[in-house]
Amino acid sequence: MNANKAIAEVFGTAVLVLVSVGTAVLAGGFLGGSTLGVALAFGLTLMVLAYAIGHVSGCHVNPAVTVGMWLSGKMDRKEVPLYIVSQVLGALLGAAILLIIANGTDGFSIDNNVAGAFGANGYDDLSPGGYNLLAAAVSEVVFTMIFVFVVLGTTTRRFPAAAAGIAAGFALAIVHLVSIPVTNTSVNPARSIATNVFAGGDYIPQLWLFIVAPVVGGILAALLFRFLNPDEFAGHVEPLDPTS
C-alpha cells in the first residue's frame, strides 16, 4: 500500500535526522567535535533503518536516492512525489523533535552565523572549512553520485540482499568522512531542508545548492548505473528487501 510506504519514509527520514544530526548537535561536545563520530552516526543509522523499513519502502529516506531509483527503473514514477514529500515531512519532524530536546538545557541557542549551526549545510562563511560555492557544489554532486551509485549497486540481481544495508550504511559514512569539512555534508535534500530551515538566517538562501546538487548527483549515478548494468533493465525491478 502507498500509505505504508509513505509512513515508512516519514519514520525513516525522521529517525535519520534525529539520530544523525542529533549526534552533531547534542553529542558533538562530548565527542570533541569528532567528524568520525558524526559520519558513523549517519552510516549506522541508515544501516539499521535499511533492515527496519527496507521491506516496506526500500528505505530511500533521501530524495536523491528516490530519483536514482526511478531513473534506474526500480520504482514507478507515480510514486516519486509520494516518497519525496514523505521524506521532507519526516526530516522536518526529526528536526523539530531534535530542537525540542536541545532546548531542554540552559543556554542552548542556534547561532546561524557559524558554520554547521543545528547541523545545517553551507558554503563560504557557513562551510566548516571555509570552502567556496564551486567546491561545495562539486563535493555535493560527486559524493551524492558515489553514495547513490553504491545504493543502486545493492539492488542488482547478483548482489546478496542481506548485505545491502551494510553497504549503503558504510557508503554514507565514507562520504561524510570526506565532505563534512566542505559543506557539513548534505547528499540528501530532505535532511538539508529540515536543518537549514530550522537554522534560518543565511542558511536559507544557500539551501538551493543542497537541493539541486544532490539531485544532480542522483541523476548521474542512475545514468552510470544503467550504462554499466544494461542487463538490469529487461523488466521492472522492485525495490530491495534487505532482510530477505
mmCIF file of C-alpha atoms in Angstrom:
data_model
loop_
_atom_site.group_PDB
_atom_site.id
_atom_site.type_symbol
_atom_site.label_atom_id
_atom_site.label_comp_id
_atom_site.label_asym_id
_atom_site.label_seq_id
_atom_site.Cartn_x
_atom_site.Cartn_y
_atom_site.Cartn_z
ATOM 1 C CA MET A 1 0.000 0.000 0.000
ATOM 2 C CA ASN A 2 1.221 3.516 -0.774
ATOM 3 C CA ALA A 3 0.228 4.639 2.727
ATOM 4 C CA ASN A 4 2.581 2.084 4.252
ATOM 5 C CA LYS A 5 5.459 3.273 2.070
ATOM 6 C CA ALA A 6 4.761 6.917 2.926
ATOM 7 C CA ILE A 7 4.652 6.251 6.665
ATOM 8 C CA ALA A 8 7.841 4.194 6.460
ATOM 9 C CA GLU A 9 9.643 7.014 4.640
ATOM 10 C CA VAL A 10 8.377 9.631 7.107
ATOM 11 C CA PHE A 11 9.510 7.496 10.031
ATOM 12 C CA GLY A 12 12.841 6.549 8.494
ATOM 13 C CA THR A 13 13.814 10.072 7.469
ATOM 14 C CA ALA A 14 12.752 11.445 10.858
ATOM 15 C CA VAL A 15 14.970 8.901 12.607
ATOM 16 C CA LEU A 16 17.882 9.620 10.260
ATOM 17 C CA VAL A 17 17.749 13.353 11.043
ATOM 18 C CA LEU A 18 17.016 12.971 14.744
ATOM 19 C CA VAL A 19 19.792 10.473 15.439
ATOM 20 C CA SER A 20 22.449 11.514 12.922
ATOM 21 C CA VAL A 21 22.117 15.291 13.078
ATOM 22 C CA GLY A 22 21.376 14.866 16.763
ATOM 23 C CA THR A 23 24.798 13.296 17.224
ATOM 24 C CA ALA A 24 26.362 16.537 15.984
ATOM 25 C CA VAL A 25 24.003 18.876 17.846
ATOM 26 C CA LEU A 26 23.642 17.060 21.168
ATOM 27 C CA ALA A 27 26.747 14.887 21.443
ATOM 28 C CA GLY A 28 29.243 16.928 19.417
ATOM 29 C CA GLY A 29 30.819 18.448 22.509
ATOM 30 C CA PHE A 30 31.182 15.075 24.205
ATOM 31 C CA LEU A 31 32.752 13.633 21.061
ATOM 32 C CA GLY A 32 35.171 16.532 20.799
ATOM 33 C CA GLY A 33 33.557 17.666 17.543
ATOM 34 C CA SER A 34 34.556 14.335 16.009
ATOM 35 C CA THR A 35 33.918 14.055 12.276
ATOM 36 C CA LEU A 36 34.259 10.293 12.648
ATOM 37 C CA GLY A 37 31.508 10.149 15.256
ATOM 38 C CA VAL A 38 29.040 12.073 13.105
ATOM 39 C CA ALA A 39 29.946 10.096 9.984
ATOM 40 C CA LEU A 40 29.399 6.817 11.802
ATOM 41 C CA ALA A 41 26.100 8.075 13.189
ATOM 42 C CA PHE A 42 24.779 8.705 9.668
ATOM 43 C CA GLY A 43 26.111 5.408 8.337
ATOM 44 C CA LEU A 44 24.975 3.213 11.212
ATOM 45 C CA THR A 45 21.550 4.843 11.357
ATOM 46 C CA LEU A 46 20.977 4.216 7.657
ATOM 47 C CA MET A 47 22.167 0.629 8.027
ATOM 48 C CA VAL A 48 19.746 -0.038 10.881
ATOM 49 C CA LEU A 49 16.875 1.622 9.016
ATOM 50 C CA ALA A 50 17.551 -0.457 5.904
ATOM 51 C CA TYR A 51 16.741 -3.607 7.870
ATOM 52 C CA ALA A 52 13.862 -1.984 9.742
ATOM 53 C CA ILE A 53 11.855 -0.490 6.849
ATOM 54 C CA GLY A 54 13.587 -1.757 3.715
ATOM 55 C CA HIS A 55 10.938 -4.422 3.213
ATOM 56 C CA VAL A 56 8.222 -1.753 3.284
ATOM 57 C CA SER A 57 9.528 1.140 1.179
ATOM 58 C CA GLY A 58 13.072 0.215 0.164
ATOM 59 C CA CYS A 59 14.381 2.672 2.792
ATOM 60 C CA HIS A 60 15.207 5.560 0.456
ATOM 61 C CA VAL A 61 14.929 8.279 3.164
ATOM 62 C CA ASN A 62 16.539 10.634 0.639
ATOM 63 C CA PRO A 63 15.083 12.307 -2.477
ATOM 64 C CA ALA A 64 18.378 11.795 -4.347
ATOM 65 C CA VAL A 65 18.069 8.044 -3.805
ATOM 66 C CA THR A 66 14.439 8.124 -4.929
ATOM 67 C CA VAL A 67 15.370 9.962 -8.127
ATOM 68 C CA GLY A 68 18.161 7.472 -8.741
ATOM 69 C CA MET A 69 15.832 4.512 -8.170
ATOM 70 C CA TRP A 70 13.245 5.932 -10.542
ATOM 71 C CA LEU A 71 15.715 6.674 -13.339
ATOM 72 C CA SER A 72 17.179 3.202 -12.888
ATOM 73 C CA GLY A 73 13.794 1.604 -13.486
ATOM 74 C CA LYS A 74 13.452 0.356 -9.927
ATOM 75 C CA MET A 75 10.275 2.178 -8.990
ATOM 76 C CA ASP A 76 7.153 3.604 -10.621
ATOM 77 C CA ARG A 77 7.468 7.309 -11.403
ATOM 78 C CA LYS A 78 3.978 7.829 -9.935
ATOM 79 C CA GLU A 79 5.413 7.012 -6.502
ATOM 80 C CA VAL A 80 8.232 9.561 -6.705
ATOM 81 C CA PRO A 81 6.225 12.580 -5.405
ATOM 82 C CA LEU A 82 4.840 10.494 -2.536
ATOM 83 C CA TYR A 83 8.321 9.426 -1.485
ATOM 84 C CA ILE A 84 9.843 12.894 -1.703
ATOM 85 C CA VAL A 85 7.028 14.620 0.191
ATOM 86 C CA SER A 86 7.186 11.914 2.859
ATOM 87 C CA GLN A 87 10.948 12.316 3.197
ATOM 88 C CA VAL A 88 10.753 16.091 3.587
ATOM 89 C CA LEU A 89 7.981 15.802 6.178
ATOM 90 C CA GLY A 90 9.946 13.159 8.039
ATOM 91 C CA ALA A 91 13.086 15.278 8.048
ATOM 92 C CA LEU A 92 11.176 18.283 9.398
ATOM 93 C CA LEU A 93 9.624 16.076 12.078
ATOM 94 C CA GLY A 94 13.014 14.726 13.107
ATOM 95 C CA ALA A 95 14.495 18.237 13.252
ATOM 96 C CA ALA A 96 11.553 19.502 15.303
ATOM 97 C CA ILE A 97 11.977 16.702 17.845
ATOM 98 C CA LEU A 98 15.695 17.398 17.976
ATOM 99 C CA LEU A 99 15.073 21.095 18.624
ATOM 100 C CA ILE A 100 12.710 20.287 21.495
ATOM 101 C CA ILE A 101 15.322 18.044 23.089
ATOM 102 C CA ALA A 102 18.151 20.532 22.506
ATOM 103 C CA ASN A 103 16.145 23.289 24.159
ATOM 104 C CA GLY A 104 15.957 21.173 27.304
ATOM 105 C CA THR A 105 19.248 22.572 28.584
ATOM 106 C CA ASP A 106 20.008 26.117 29.690
ATOM 107 C CA GLY A 107 21.906 28.248 27.247
ATOM 108 C CA PHE A 108 21.075 26.372 24.069
ATOM 109 C CA SER A 109 20.615 28.579 21.011
ATOM 110 C CA ILE A 110 21.139 28.324 17.273
ATOM 111 C CA ASP A 111 23.801 30.754 16.123
ATOM 112 C CA ASN A 112 23.182 30.889 12.381
ATOM 113 C CA ASN A 113 26.281 32.976 11.849
ATOM 114 C CA VAL A 114 28.558 29.997 12.477
ATOM 115 C CA ALA A 115 29.225 27.013 10.239
ATOM 116 C CA GLY A 116 27.253 23.880 10.985
ATOM 117 C CA ALA A 117 24.615 25.593 13.135
ATOM 118 C CA PHE A 118 21.999 22.964 14.062
ATOM 119 C CA GLY A 119 23.730 20.603 11.641
ATOM 120 C CA ALA A 120 22.871 22.820 8.653
ATOM 121 C CA ASN A 121 24.719 22.765 5.339
ATOM 122 C CA GLY A 122 26.506 25.762 3.863
ATOM 123 C CA TYR A 123 29.367 27.162 1.821
ATOM 124 C CA ASP A 124 31.672 30.204 2.060
ATOM 125 C CA ASP A 125 31.395 31.522 5.611
ATOM 126 C CA LEU A 126 28.924 28.769 6.500
ATOM 127 C CA SER A 127 31.244 25.978 5.367
ATOM 128 C CA PRO A 128 33.050 24.284 8.284
ATOM 129 C CA GLY A 129 36.319 24.605 6.364
ATOM 130 C CA GLY A 130 35.516 27.863 4.563
ATOM 131 C CA TYR A 131 35.046 26.207 1.147
ATOM 132 C CA ASN A 132 33.513 28.273 -1.652
ATOM 133 C CA LEU A 133 30.420 27.657 -3.761
ATOM 134 C CA LEU A 134 32.219 25.766 -6.537
ATOM 135 C CA ALA A 135 33.950 23.415 -4.122
ATOM 136 C CA ALA A 136 30.678 22.827 -2.269
ATOM 137 C CA ALA A 137 28.759 22.145 -5.497
ATOM 138 C CA VAL A 138 31.353 19.692 -6.806
ATOM 139 C CA SER A 139 31.515 17.966 -3.422
ATOM 140 C CA GLU A 140 27.755 17.512 -3.157
ATOM 141 C CA VAL A 141 27.318 16.300 -6.740
ATOM 142 C CA VAL A 142 30.231 13.874 -6.678
ATOM 143 C CA PHE A 143 29.686 12.402 -3.224
ATOM 144 C CA THR A 144 25.943 12.044 -3.772
ATOM 145 C CA MET A 145 26.709 10.287 -7.037
ATOM 146 C CA ILE A 146 29.069 7.879 -5.254
ATOM 147 C CA PHE A 147 26.579 7.184 -2.473
ATOM 148 C CA VAL A 148 23.559 6.668 -4.741
ATOM 149 C CA PHE A 149 25.607 4.524 -7.126
ATOM 150 C CA VAL A 150 26.502 2.203 -4.244
ATOM 151 C CA VAL A 151 22.848 2.034 -3.189
ATOM 152 C CA LEU A 152 21.808 1.170 -6.741
ATOM 153 C CA GLY A 153 24.536 -1.452 -6.887
ATOM 154 C CA THR A 154 22.992 -3.230 -3.910
ATOM 155 C CA THR A 155 19.746 -3.696 -5.853
ATOM 156 C CA THR A 156 21.202 -5.781 -8.669
ATOM 157 C CA ARG A 157 20.146 -9.387 -9.021
ATOM 158 C CA ARG A 158 23.681 -10.555 -8.277
ATOM 159 C CA PHE A 159 24.170 -8.603 -5.042
ATOM 160 C CA PRO A 160 23.479 -10.532 -1.799
ATOM 161 C CA ALA A 161 20.351 -8.832 -0.488
ATOM 162 C CA ALA A 162 21.193 -9.422 3.169
ATOM 163 C CA ALA A 163 24.306 -7.239 2.839
ATOM 164 C CA ALA A 164 22.561 -4.260 1.226
ATOM 165 C CA GLY A 165 22.091 -2.274 4.417
ATOM 166 C CA ILE A 166 25.723 -2.724 5.398
ATOM 167 C CA ALA A 167 26.994 -1.493 2.023
ATOM 168 C CA ALA A 168 24.669 1.521 1.967
ATOM 169 C CA GLY A 169 25.483 2.455 5.554
ATOM 170 C CA PHE A 170 29.221 2.305 5.073
ATOM 171 C CA ALA A 171 28.936 4.280 1.832
ATOM 172 C CA LEU A 172 27.084 7.066 3.646
ATOM 173 C CA ALA A 173 29.654 7.095 6.451
ATOM 174 C CA ILE A 174 32.544 7.272 3.993
ATOM 175 C CA VAL A 175 31.178 10.239 2.043
ATOM 176 C CA HIS A 176 30.555 12.055 5.323
ATOM 177 C CA LEU A 177 34.144 11.485 6.435
ATOM 178 C CA VAL A 178 35.388 13.267 3.327
ATOM 179 C CA SER A 179 32.848 16.036 2.884
ATOM 180 C CA ILE A 180 31.869 17.218 6.375
ATOM 181 C CA PRO A 181 34.647 19.862 6.305
ATOM 182 C CA VAL A 182 33.359 21.135 2.956
ATOM 183 C CA THR A 183 29.592 21.528 3.398
ATOM 184 C CA ASN A 184 28.810 19.676 6.632
ATOM 185 C CA THR A 185 27.631 17.004 4.159
ATOM 186 C CA SER A 186 24.163 17.004 2.724
ATOM 187 C CA VAL A 187 23.883 14.363 -0.063
ATOM 188 C CA ASN A 188 20.212 14.432 0.972
ATOM 189 C CA PRO A 189 17.885 17.344 0.102
ATOM 190 C CA ALA A 190 15.306 16.401 2.743
ATOM 191 C CA ARG A 191 17.897 16.490 5.514
ATOM 192 C CA SER A 192 19.161 19.883 4.302
ATOM 193 C CA ILE A 193 15.697 21.387 4.001
ATOM 194 C CA ALA A 194 14.979 20.490 7.615
ATOM 195 C CA THR A 195 18.237 21.644 9.183
ATOM 196 C CA ASN A 196 18.625 24.804 7.104
ATOM 197 C CA VAL A 197 15.037 25.885 7.719
ATOM 198 C CA PHE A 198 15.451 25.457 11.471
ATOM 199 C CA ALA A 199 18.864 27.163 11.439
ATOM 200 C CA GLY A 200 17.474 30.111 9.451
ATOM 201 C CA GLY A 201 19.469 33.226 8.620
ATOM 202 C CA ASP A 202 21.863 32.930 5.680
ATOM 203 C CA TYR A 203 21.339 29.174 5.600
ATOM 204 C CA ILE A 204 18.023 29.746 3.827
ATOM 205 C CA PRO A 205 19.365 31.442 0.651
ATOM 206 C CA GLN A 206 22.099 28.781 0.446
ATOM 207 C CA LEU A 207 19.583 25.921 0.635
ATOM 208 C CA TRP A 208 19.079 25.759 -3.144
ATOM 209 C CA LEU A 209 22.519 24.184 -3.603
ATOM 210 C CA PHE A 210 21.732 21.331 -1.242
ATOM 211 C CA ILE A 211 18.542 20.559 -3.134
ATOM 212 C CA VAL A 212 19.920 20.838 -6.660
ATOM 213 C CA ALA A 213 23.396 19.311 -6.276
ATOM 214 C CA PRO A 214 22.308 16.035 -4.604
ATOM 215 C CA VAL A 215 19.546 15.540 -7.188
ATOM 216 C CA VAL A 216 22.093 16.064 -9.978
ATOM 217 C CA GLY A 217 24.329 13.536 -8.246
ATOM 218 C CA GLY A 218 21.466 11.063 -8.067
ATOM 219 C CA ILE A 219 20.754 11.507 -11.778
ATOM 220 C CA LEU A 220 24.406 10.961 -12.701
ATOM 221 C CA ALA A 221 24.531 7.848 -10.519
ATOM 222 C CA ALA A 222 21.500 6.409 -12.292
ATOM 223 C CA LEU A 223 22.951 7.129 -15.732
ATOM 224 C CA LEU A 224 26.242 5.458 -14.823
ATOM 225 C CA PHE A 225 24.445 2.521 -13.259
ATOM 226 C CA ARG A 226 22.322 1.967 -16.357
ATOM 227 C CA PHE A 227 25.387 2.141 -18.588
ATOM 228 C CA LEU A 228 27.319 -0.401 -16.523
ATOM 229 C CA ASN A 229 24.349 -2.719 -15.879
ATOM 230 C CA PRO A 230 22.276 -2.928 -19.078
ATOM 231 C CA ASP A 231 21.029 -6.406 -18.152
ATOM 232 C CA GLU A 232 19.155 -4.956 -15.174
ATOM 233 C CA PHE A 233 16.527 -3.352 -17.383
ATOM 234 C CA ALA A 234 14.959 -6.313 -19.115
ATOM 235 C CA GLY A 235 11.988 -5.840 -16.823
ATOM 236 C CA HIS A 236 10.794 -3.899 -13.822
ATOM 237 C CA VAL A 237 12.917 -4.420 -10.719
ATOM 238 C CA GLU A 238 11.179 -3.963 -7.388
ATOM 239 C CA PRO A 239 12.897 -2.053 -4.566
ATOM 240 C CA LEU A 240 15.202 -4.253 -2.498
ATOM 241 C CA ASP A 241 14.104 -6.018 0.667
ATOM 242 C CA PRO A 242 17.399 -6.061 2.619
ATOM 243 C CA THR A 243 16.006 -8.558 5.155
ATOM 244 C CA SER A 244 15.375 -11.301 2.615
#
